[in-house]
Every structure is written in C-alpha cells, then in structure tokens.
mmCIF file of C-alpha atoms and ligand atoms in Angstrom:
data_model
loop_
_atom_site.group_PDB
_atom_site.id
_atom_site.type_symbol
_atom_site.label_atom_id
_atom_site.label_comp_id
_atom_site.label_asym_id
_atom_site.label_seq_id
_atom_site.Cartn_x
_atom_site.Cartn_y
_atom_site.Cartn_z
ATOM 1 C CA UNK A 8 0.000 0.000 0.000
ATOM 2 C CA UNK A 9 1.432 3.571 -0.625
ATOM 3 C CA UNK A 10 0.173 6.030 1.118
ATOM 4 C CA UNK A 11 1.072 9.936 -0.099
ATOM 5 C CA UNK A 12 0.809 13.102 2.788
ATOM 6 C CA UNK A 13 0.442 16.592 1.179
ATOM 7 C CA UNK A 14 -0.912 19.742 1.756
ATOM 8 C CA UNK A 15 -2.199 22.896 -0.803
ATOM 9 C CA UNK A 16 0.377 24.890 1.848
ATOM 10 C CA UNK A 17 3.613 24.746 2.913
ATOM 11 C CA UNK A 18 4.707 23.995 6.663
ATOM 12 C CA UNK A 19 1.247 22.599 7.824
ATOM 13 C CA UNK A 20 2.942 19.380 8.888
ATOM 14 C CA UNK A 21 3.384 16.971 6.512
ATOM 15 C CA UNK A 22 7.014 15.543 7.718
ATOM 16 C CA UNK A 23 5.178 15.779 10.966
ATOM 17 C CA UNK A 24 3.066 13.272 9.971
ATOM 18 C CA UNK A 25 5.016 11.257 7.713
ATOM 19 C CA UNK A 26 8.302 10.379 9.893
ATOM 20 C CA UNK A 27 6.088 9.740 12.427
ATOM 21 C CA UNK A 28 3.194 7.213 11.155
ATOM 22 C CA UNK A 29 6.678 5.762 9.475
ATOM 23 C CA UNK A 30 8.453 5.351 12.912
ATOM 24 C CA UNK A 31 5.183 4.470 14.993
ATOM 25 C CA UNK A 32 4.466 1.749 12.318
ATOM 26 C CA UNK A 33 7.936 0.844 12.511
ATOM 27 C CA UNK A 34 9.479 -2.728 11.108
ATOM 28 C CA UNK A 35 9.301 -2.806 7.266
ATOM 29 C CA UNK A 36 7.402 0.722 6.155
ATOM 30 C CA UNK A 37 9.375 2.478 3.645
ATOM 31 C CA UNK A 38 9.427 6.442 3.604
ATOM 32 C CA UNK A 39 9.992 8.333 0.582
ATOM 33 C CA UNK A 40 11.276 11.555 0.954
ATOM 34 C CA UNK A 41 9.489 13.816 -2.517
ATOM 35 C CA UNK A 42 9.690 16.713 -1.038
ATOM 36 C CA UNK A 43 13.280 16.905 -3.362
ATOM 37 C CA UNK A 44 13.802 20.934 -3.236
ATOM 38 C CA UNK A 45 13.816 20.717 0.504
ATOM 39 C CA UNK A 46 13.997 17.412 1.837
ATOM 40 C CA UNK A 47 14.408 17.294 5.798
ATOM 41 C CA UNK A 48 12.424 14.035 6.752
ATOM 42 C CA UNK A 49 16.244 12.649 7.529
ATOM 43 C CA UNK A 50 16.969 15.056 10.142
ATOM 44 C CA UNK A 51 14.259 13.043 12.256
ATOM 45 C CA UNK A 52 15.170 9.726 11.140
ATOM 46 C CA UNK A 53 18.428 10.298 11.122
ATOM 47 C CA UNK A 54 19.968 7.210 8.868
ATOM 48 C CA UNK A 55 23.180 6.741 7.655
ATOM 49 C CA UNK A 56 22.585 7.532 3.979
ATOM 50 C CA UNK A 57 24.332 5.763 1.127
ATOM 51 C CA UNK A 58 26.458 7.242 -1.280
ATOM 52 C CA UNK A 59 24.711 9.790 -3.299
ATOM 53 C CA UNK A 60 23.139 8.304 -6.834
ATOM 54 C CA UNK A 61 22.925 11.232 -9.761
ATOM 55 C CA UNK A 62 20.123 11.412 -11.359
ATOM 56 C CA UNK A 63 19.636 12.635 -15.004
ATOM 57 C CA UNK A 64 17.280 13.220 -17.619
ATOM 58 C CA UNK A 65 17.690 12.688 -21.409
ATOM 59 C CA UNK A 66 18.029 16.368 -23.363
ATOM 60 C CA UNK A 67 18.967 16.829 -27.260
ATOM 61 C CA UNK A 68 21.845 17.639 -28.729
ATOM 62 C CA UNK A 69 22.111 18.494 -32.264
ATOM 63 C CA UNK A 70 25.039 17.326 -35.137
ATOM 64 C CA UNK A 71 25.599 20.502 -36.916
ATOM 65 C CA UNK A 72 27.285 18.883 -39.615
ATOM 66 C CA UNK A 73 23.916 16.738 -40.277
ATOM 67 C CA UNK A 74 21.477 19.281 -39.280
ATOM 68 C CA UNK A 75 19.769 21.637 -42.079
ATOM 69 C CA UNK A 76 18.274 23.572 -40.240
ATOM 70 C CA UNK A 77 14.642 22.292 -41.213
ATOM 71 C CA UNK A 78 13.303 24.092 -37.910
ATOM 72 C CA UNK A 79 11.057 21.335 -37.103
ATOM 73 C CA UNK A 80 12.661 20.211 -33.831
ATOM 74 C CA UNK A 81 11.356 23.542 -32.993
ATOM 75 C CA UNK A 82 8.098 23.632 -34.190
ATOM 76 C CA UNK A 83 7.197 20.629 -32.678
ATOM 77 C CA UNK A 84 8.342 21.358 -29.448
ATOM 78 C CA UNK A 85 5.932 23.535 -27.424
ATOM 79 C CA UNK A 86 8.674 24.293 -24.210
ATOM 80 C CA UNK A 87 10.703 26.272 -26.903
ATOM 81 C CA UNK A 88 13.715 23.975 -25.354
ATOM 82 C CA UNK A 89 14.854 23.819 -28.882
ATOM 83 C CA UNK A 90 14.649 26.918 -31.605
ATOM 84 C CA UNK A 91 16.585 27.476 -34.935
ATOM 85 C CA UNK A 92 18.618 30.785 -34.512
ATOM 86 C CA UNK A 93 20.122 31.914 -37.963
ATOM 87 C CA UNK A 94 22.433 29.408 -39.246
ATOM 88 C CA UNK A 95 22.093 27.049 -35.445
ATOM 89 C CA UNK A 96 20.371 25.133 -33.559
ATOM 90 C CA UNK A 97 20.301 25.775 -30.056
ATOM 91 C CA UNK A 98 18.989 23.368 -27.423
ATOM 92 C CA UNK A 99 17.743 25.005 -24.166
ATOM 93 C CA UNK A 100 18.255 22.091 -21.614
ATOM 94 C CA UNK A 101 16.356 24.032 -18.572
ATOM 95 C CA UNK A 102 13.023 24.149 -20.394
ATOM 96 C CA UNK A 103 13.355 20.746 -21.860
ATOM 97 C CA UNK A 104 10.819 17.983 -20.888
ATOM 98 C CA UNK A 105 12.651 15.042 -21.914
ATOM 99 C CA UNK A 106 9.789 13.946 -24.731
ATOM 100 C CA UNK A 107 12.120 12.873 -27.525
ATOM 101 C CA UNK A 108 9.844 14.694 -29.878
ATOM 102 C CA UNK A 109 12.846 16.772 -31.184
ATOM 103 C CA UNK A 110 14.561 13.967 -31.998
ATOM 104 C CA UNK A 111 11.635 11.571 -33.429
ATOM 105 C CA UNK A 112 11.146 14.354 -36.263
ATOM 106 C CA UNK A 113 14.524 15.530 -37.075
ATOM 107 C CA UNK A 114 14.338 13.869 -41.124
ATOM 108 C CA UNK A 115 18.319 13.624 -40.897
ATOM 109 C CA UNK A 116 18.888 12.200 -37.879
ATOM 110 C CA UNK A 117 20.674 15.153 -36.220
ATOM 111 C CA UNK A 118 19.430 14.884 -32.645
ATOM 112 C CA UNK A 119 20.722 13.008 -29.525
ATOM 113 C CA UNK A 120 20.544 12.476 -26.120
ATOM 114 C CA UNK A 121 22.653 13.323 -23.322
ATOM 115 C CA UNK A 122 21.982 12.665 -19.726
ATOM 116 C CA UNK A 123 21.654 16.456 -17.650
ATOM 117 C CA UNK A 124 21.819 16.288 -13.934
ATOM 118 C CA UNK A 125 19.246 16.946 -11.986
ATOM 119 C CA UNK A 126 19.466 15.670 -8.338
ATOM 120 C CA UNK A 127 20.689 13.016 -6.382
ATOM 121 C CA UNK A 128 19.170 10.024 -4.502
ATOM 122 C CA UNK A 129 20.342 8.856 -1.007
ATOM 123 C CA UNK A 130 19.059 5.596 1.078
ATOM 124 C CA UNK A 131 19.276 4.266 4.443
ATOM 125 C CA UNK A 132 17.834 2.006 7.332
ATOM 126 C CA UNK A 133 16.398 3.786 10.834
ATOM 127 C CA UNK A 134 14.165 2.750 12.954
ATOM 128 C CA UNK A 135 13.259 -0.160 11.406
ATOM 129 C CA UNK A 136 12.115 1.978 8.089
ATOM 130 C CA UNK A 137 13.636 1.812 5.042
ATOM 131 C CA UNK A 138 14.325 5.564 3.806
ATOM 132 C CA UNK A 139 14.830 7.364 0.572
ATOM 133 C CA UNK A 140 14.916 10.424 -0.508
ATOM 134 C CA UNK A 141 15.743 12.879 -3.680
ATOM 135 C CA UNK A 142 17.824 16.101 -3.524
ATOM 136 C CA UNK A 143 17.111 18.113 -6.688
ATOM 137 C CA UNK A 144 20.298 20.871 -7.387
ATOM 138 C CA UNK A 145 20.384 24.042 -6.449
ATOM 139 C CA UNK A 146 18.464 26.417 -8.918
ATOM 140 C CA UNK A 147 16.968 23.367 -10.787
ATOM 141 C CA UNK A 148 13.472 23.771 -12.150
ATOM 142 C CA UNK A 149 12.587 20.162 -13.196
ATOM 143 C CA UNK A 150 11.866 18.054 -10.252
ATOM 144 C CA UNK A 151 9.118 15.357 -11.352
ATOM 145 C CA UNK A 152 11.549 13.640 -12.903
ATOM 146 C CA UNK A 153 13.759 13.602 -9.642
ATOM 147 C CA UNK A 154 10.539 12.555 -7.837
ATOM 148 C CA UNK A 155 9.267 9.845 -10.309
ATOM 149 C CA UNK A 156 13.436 8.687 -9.704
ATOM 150 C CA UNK A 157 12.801 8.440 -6.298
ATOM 151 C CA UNK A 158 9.497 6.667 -6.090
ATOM 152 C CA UNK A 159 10.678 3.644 -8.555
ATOM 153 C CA UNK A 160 12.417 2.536 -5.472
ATOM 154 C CA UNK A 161 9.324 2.142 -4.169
ATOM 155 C CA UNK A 162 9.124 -1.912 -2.538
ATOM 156 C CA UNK A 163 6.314 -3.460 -3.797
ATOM 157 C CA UNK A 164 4.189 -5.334 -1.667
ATOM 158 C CA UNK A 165 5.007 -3.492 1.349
ATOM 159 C CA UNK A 166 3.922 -0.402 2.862
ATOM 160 C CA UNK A 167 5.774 3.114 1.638
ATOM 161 C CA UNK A 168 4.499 6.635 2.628
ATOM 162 C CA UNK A 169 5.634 9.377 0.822
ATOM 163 C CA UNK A 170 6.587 12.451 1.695
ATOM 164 C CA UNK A 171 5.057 14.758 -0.851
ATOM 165 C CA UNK A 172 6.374 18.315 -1.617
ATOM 166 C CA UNK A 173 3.969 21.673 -1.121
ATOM 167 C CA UNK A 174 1.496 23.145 -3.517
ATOM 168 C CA UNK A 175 -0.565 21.607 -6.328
ATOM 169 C CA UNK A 176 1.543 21.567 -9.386
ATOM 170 C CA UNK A 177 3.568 19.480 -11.098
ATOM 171 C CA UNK A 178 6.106 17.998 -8.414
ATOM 172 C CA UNK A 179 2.673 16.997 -6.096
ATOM 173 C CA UNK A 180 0.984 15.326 -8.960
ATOM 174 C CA UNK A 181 4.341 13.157 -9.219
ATOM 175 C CA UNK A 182 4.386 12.473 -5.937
ATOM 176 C CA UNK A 183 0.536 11.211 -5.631
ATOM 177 C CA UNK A 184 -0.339 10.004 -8.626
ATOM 178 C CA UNK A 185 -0.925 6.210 -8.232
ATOM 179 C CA UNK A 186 -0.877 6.083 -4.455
ATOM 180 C CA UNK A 187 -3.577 4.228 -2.668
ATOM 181 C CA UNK A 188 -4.494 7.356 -0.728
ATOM 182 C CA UNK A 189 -3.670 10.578 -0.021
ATOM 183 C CA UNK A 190 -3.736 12.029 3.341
ATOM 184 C CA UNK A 191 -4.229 15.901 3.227
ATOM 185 C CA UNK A 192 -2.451 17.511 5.969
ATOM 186 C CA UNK A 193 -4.341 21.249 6.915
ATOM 187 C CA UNK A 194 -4.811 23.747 9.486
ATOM 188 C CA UNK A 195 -8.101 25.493 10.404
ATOM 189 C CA UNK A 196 -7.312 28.780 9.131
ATOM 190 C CA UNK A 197 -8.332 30.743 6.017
ATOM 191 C CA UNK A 198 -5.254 29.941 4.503
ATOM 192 C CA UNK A 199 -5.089 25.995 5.161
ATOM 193 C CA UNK A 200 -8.756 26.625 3.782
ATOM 194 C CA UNK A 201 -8.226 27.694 0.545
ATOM 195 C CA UNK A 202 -5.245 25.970 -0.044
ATOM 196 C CA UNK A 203 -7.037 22.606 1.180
ATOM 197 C CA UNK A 204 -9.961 23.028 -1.373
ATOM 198 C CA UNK A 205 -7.041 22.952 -4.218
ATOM 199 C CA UNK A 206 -5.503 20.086 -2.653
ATOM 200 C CA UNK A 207 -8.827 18.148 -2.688
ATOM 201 C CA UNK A 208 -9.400 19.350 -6.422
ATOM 202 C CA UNK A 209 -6.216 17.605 -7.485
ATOM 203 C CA UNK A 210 -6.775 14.573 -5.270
ATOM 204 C CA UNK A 211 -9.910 14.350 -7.050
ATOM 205 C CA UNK A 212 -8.777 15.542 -10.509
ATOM 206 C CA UNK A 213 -6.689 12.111 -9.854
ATOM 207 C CA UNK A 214 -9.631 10.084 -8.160
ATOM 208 C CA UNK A 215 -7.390 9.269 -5.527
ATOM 209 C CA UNK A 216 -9.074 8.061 -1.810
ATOM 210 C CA UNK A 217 -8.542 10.815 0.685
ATOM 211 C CA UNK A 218 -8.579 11.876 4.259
ATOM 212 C CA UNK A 219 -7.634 15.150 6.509
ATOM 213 C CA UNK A 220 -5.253 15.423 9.172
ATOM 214 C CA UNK A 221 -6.249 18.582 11.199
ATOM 215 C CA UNK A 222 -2.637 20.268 12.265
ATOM 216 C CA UNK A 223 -3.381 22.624 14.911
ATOM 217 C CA UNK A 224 -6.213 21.669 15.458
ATOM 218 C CA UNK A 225 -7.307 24.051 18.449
ATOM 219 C CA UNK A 226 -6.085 27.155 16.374
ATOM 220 C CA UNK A 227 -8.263 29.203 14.128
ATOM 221 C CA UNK A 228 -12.196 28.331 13.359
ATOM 222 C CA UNK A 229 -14.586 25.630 12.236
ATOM 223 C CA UNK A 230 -14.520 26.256 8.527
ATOM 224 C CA UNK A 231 -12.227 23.452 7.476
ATOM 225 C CA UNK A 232 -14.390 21.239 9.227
ATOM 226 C CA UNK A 233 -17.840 22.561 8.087
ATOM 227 C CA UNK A 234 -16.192 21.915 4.709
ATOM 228 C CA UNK A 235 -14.831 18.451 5.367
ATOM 229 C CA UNK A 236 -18.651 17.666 6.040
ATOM 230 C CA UNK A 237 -19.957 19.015 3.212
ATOM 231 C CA UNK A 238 -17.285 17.484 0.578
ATOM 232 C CA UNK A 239 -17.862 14.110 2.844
ATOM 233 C CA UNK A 240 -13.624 14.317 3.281
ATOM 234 C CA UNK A 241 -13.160 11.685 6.759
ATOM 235 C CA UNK A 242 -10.971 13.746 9.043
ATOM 236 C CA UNK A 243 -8.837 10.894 10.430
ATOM 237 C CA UNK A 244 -6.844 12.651 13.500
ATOM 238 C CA UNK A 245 -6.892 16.170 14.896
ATOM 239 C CA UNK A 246 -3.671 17.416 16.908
ATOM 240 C CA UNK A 247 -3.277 20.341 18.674
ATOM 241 C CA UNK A 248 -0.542 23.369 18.414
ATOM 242 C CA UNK A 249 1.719 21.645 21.108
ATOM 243 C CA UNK A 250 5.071 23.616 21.930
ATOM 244 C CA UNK A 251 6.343 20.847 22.947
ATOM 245 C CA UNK A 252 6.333 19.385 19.045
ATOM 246 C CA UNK A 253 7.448 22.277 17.713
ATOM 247 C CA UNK A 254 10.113 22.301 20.394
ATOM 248 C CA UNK A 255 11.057 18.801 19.518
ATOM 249 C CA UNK A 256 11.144 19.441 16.066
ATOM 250 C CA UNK A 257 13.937 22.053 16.753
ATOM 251 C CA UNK A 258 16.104 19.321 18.025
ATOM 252 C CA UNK A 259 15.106 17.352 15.343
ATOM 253 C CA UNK A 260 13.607 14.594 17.685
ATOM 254 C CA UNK A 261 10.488 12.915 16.436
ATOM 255 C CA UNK A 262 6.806 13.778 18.247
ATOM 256 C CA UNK A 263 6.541 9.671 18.902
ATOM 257 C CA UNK A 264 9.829 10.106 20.820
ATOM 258 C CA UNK A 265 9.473 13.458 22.723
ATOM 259 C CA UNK A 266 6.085 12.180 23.028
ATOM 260 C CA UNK A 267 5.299 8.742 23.427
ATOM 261 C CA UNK A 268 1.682 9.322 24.252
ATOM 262 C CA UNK A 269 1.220 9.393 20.057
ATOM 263 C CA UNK A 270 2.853 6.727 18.867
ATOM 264 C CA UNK A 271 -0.944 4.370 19.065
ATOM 265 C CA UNK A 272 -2.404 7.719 17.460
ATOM 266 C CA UNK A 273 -0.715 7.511 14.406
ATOM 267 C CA UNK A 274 -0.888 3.844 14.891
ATOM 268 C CA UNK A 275 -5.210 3.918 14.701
ATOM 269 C CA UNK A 276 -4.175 6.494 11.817
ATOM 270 C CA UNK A 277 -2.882 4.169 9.797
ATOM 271 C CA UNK A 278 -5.641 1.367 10.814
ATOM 272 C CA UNK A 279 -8.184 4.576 9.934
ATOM 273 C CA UNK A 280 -6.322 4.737 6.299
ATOM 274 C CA UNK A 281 -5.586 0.978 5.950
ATOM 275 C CA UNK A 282 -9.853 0.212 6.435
ATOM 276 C CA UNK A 283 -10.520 2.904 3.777
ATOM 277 C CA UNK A 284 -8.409 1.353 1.136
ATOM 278 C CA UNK A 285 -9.726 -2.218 1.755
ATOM 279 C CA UNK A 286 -13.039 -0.507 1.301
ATOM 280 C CA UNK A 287 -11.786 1.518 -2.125
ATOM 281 C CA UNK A 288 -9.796 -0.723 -3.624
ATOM 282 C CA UNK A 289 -6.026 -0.448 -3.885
ATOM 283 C CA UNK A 290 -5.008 1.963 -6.720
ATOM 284 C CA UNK A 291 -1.037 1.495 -7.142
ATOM 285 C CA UNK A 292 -1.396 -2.434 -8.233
HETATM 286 P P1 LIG B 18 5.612 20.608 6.233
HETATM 287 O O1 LIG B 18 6.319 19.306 6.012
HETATM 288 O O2 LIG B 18 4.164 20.554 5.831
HETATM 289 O O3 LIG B 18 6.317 21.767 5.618
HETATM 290 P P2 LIG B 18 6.521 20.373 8.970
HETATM 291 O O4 LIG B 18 6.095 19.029 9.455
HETATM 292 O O5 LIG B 18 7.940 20.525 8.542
HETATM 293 O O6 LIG B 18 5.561 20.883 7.815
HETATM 294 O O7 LIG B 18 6.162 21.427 10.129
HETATM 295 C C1 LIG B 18 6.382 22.818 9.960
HETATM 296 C C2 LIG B 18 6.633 23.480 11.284
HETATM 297 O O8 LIG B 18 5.470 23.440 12.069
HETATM 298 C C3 LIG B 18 7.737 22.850 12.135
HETATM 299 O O9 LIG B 18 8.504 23.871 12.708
HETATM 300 C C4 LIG B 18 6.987 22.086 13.204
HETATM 301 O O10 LIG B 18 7.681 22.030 14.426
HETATM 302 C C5 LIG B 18 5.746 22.931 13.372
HETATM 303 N N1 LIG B 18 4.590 22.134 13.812
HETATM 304 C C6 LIG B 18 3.949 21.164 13.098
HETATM 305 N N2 LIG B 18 2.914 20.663 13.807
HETATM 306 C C7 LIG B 18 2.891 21.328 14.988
HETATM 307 C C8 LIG B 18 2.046 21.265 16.153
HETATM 308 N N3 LIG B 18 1.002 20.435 16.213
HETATM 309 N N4 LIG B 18 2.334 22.092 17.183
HETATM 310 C C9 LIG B 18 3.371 22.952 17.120
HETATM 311 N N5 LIG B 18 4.198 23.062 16.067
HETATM 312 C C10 LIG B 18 3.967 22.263 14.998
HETATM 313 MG MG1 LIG B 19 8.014 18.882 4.731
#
C-alpha cells in the first residue's frame, strides 16, 4: 500500500506526519522523501545515507554537420527547449521535458541524447524503516523527474508513505499520482482553507481516496471542518498546536519520541487509512 501526505500549503505538517506514522508503524514501512527541493524528513530519522546516486534526464543535442536547419525540432516542441537561430540550432536544456519529440522528427537524424543532472538520490535504514529520498540541485526547475526517480524505489508489496512536496503543481501530482491514498495535511485557518480546497481538487482531478489530518487543530475556526462535512472528506486525527512538538522538532527529535503518548495515534491512523483502502480498492497495483 502507498500512502502519499500533502498539503495545498507549505509547513502545515506533513514531515510531521510522515516520519512519524513511518516510525510508529515501525518494522518494514518504507518512507519516501518527494519533497526533493527541501527534503528534511532525515533530520528526524536520522539514517546513515548511502552514497549519493545522480540522477539525469535525457536532453537533445544536435550534429551541426547533419542538421539543415529544417526548424522542425522547434516547431514541434511547445517548451521552446529547442529553436533554430540563424544558421544554429540551439537546445535550451532548462526548459526541456525530456519527450524525444525533437529527436523523433529531425528527417536527418541530427538529434541526440545526453543525460543532464538533476538531483541526487540517497538511502538508508532507521528505525526499522527503510528511507529514501531525492535532492534536486540548487536552482533546478525540473523536479518530477527527480521525484518519479525516487518513487521507482518504491518496494512493492510493502507499505511506503511518501513524503510529498507543497502546492498543487507538477512535483505533487508526481508524488501522488498512483498512491492508494492521499492524506491531506491542513490547518483550520483561512489559509489551510483555501489551499485545502485545491488540494482536494487535485486529489480528485486524480480520483485518488482521501482523508484530513487537522494540524493545529485548536487554532483558528470551524470552517475546514464545516467543509470536510460538506465534501464528505473523513478527518482521520486532529492534533493540537503543542510547543512541545514544535520544540522537539527544533532538536530534530520525532513527536513519537518526545512524546510517546502518540505513537498508538498515528498507529489507529494508519488502521483509519488501511480500512478505507480495503473498502476503495487499492489503486497502485
Ligand atoms: P511541512 O512538512 O508541511 O512543511 P513540517 O512538518 O515541517 O511541515 O512542520 C512545519 C513546522 O510546524 C515545524 O517547525 C513544526 O515544528 C511545526 N509544527 C507542526 N505541527 C505542529 C504542532 N502540532 N504544534 C506545534 N508546532 C507544529
Ligand atoms: Mg516537509
């Protein structure tokens, strides 16, 4: 079973949640770090990662001395990652998407690929979970490919939760599509609002199973709630603003730790997610 955790917004929680329904659940889960622009689920788990593993993406490079200078690399390609300039071709590797469309058109044959770098991967045992995660470059734009990268080490058969980055674009779709549900970390505030109802349009946009984990629970007002009603979204565990987790957080110390109390919470949170998916039907087989 995969299981993804993201949020519309940024810093609602969602390493909160993930390292620790990985660590409560302990012997076997795997964790995927997504989250490859800012990755910090390892500071909590805290393995000893393997050497680094580069990841790259196939971009075109042209023969000039076979190329002439059709233009239809460029015409087909709607990133502009490729344009005829005068008497060249020039490739633009940042806006390319990796399609091969360039090169499946060329009539003389002119195009190849090269692998560009993107990111790295990095593994490791703690806590009885299995952890992986992606670090995409500095200044690097393309990160689903980075993400898709790090979820084809996904275990099959087992149980992986995955980390997933912020927002609702690109790099979240990679890291939800084909999971067997998402969890959709918010806060009861205007802002976790707004962001949740565009979190719950992509889950849906995917028709992905999904449930709400209610950060902060005792901050803000009831709106999130009155609308987790309405759209008939289960809200699966509630938990407070607690300086105490943000203070273990600091150290990086996981909540389950500091706080032994919620380890069997995110334990029934998983039995909670587990029950919905036997009901639903896995998706990721
Ligand atoms: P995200 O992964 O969504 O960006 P994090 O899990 O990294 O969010 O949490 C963001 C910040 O919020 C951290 O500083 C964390 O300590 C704090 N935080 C999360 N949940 C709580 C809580 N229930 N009480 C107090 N602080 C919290
Ligand atoms: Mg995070």
């Amino acid at each position: 079973m995969i299981i993804s955790i993201a949020s519309g917004k940024g810093g609602t929680g969602k390493t909160t949640v993930a390292t620790n329904l990985a660590v409560a659940l302990g012997n076997g889960v795997q964790l995927l770090d997504c989250d490859v622009e800012e990755p910090n689920a390892h500071l909590f788990l805290r393995p000893t990662l393997s050497p680094a593993e580069i990841v790259t993406m196939p971009v075109p490079v042209v023969d000039e001395d076979k190329c002439t200078l059709c233009g239809q690399c460029g015409e087909i390609c709607v990133f502009k990652a490729i344009v005829v300039l005068g008497e060249t071709v020039l490739p633009f590797h940042e806006l390319c998407h990796s399609c091969g469309g360039c090169m499946a058109v060329c009539p003389v044959d002119a195009i190849t690929e090269v692998g560009r770098e993107l990111g790295v991967i990095e593994s490791g045992h703690s806590n009885g979970v299995e952890f992986v995660h992606g670090r995409l470059h500095i200044g690097e734009a393309m990160s689903p490919p980075l993400i898709k990268a790090v979820r084809a080490r996904t275990r099959p058969g087992g149980l992986t939760i995955i980390d997933a980055p912020p927002g609702t674009s690109c790099p979240v779709i990679a890291a939800m599509k084909a999971t067997d549900f998402v969890l959709l970390v918010t806060e009861p505030t205007p802002f976790g609002l707004h962001d949740l109802k565009l979190a719950v349009g992509a889950v849906r946009a995917l028709g992905l199973p999904c449930g709400l984990v209610i950060n902060r629970a005792d901050m803000g007002d009831d709106r999130v709630r009155a609308y987790a009603r309405e759209e008939g979204l289960p809200i699966l565990m509630e938990i407070p603003f607690d300086r105490r987790i943000a203070e273990a957080y600091s150290r990086g110390e996981l909540v389950v730790t500091a706080l032994p109390e919620w380890k069997p919470k995110f334990v029934q949170l998983f039995e909670a997610i587990a029950a919905i998916v036997k009901h639903t039907g896995a998706k990721s087989e």
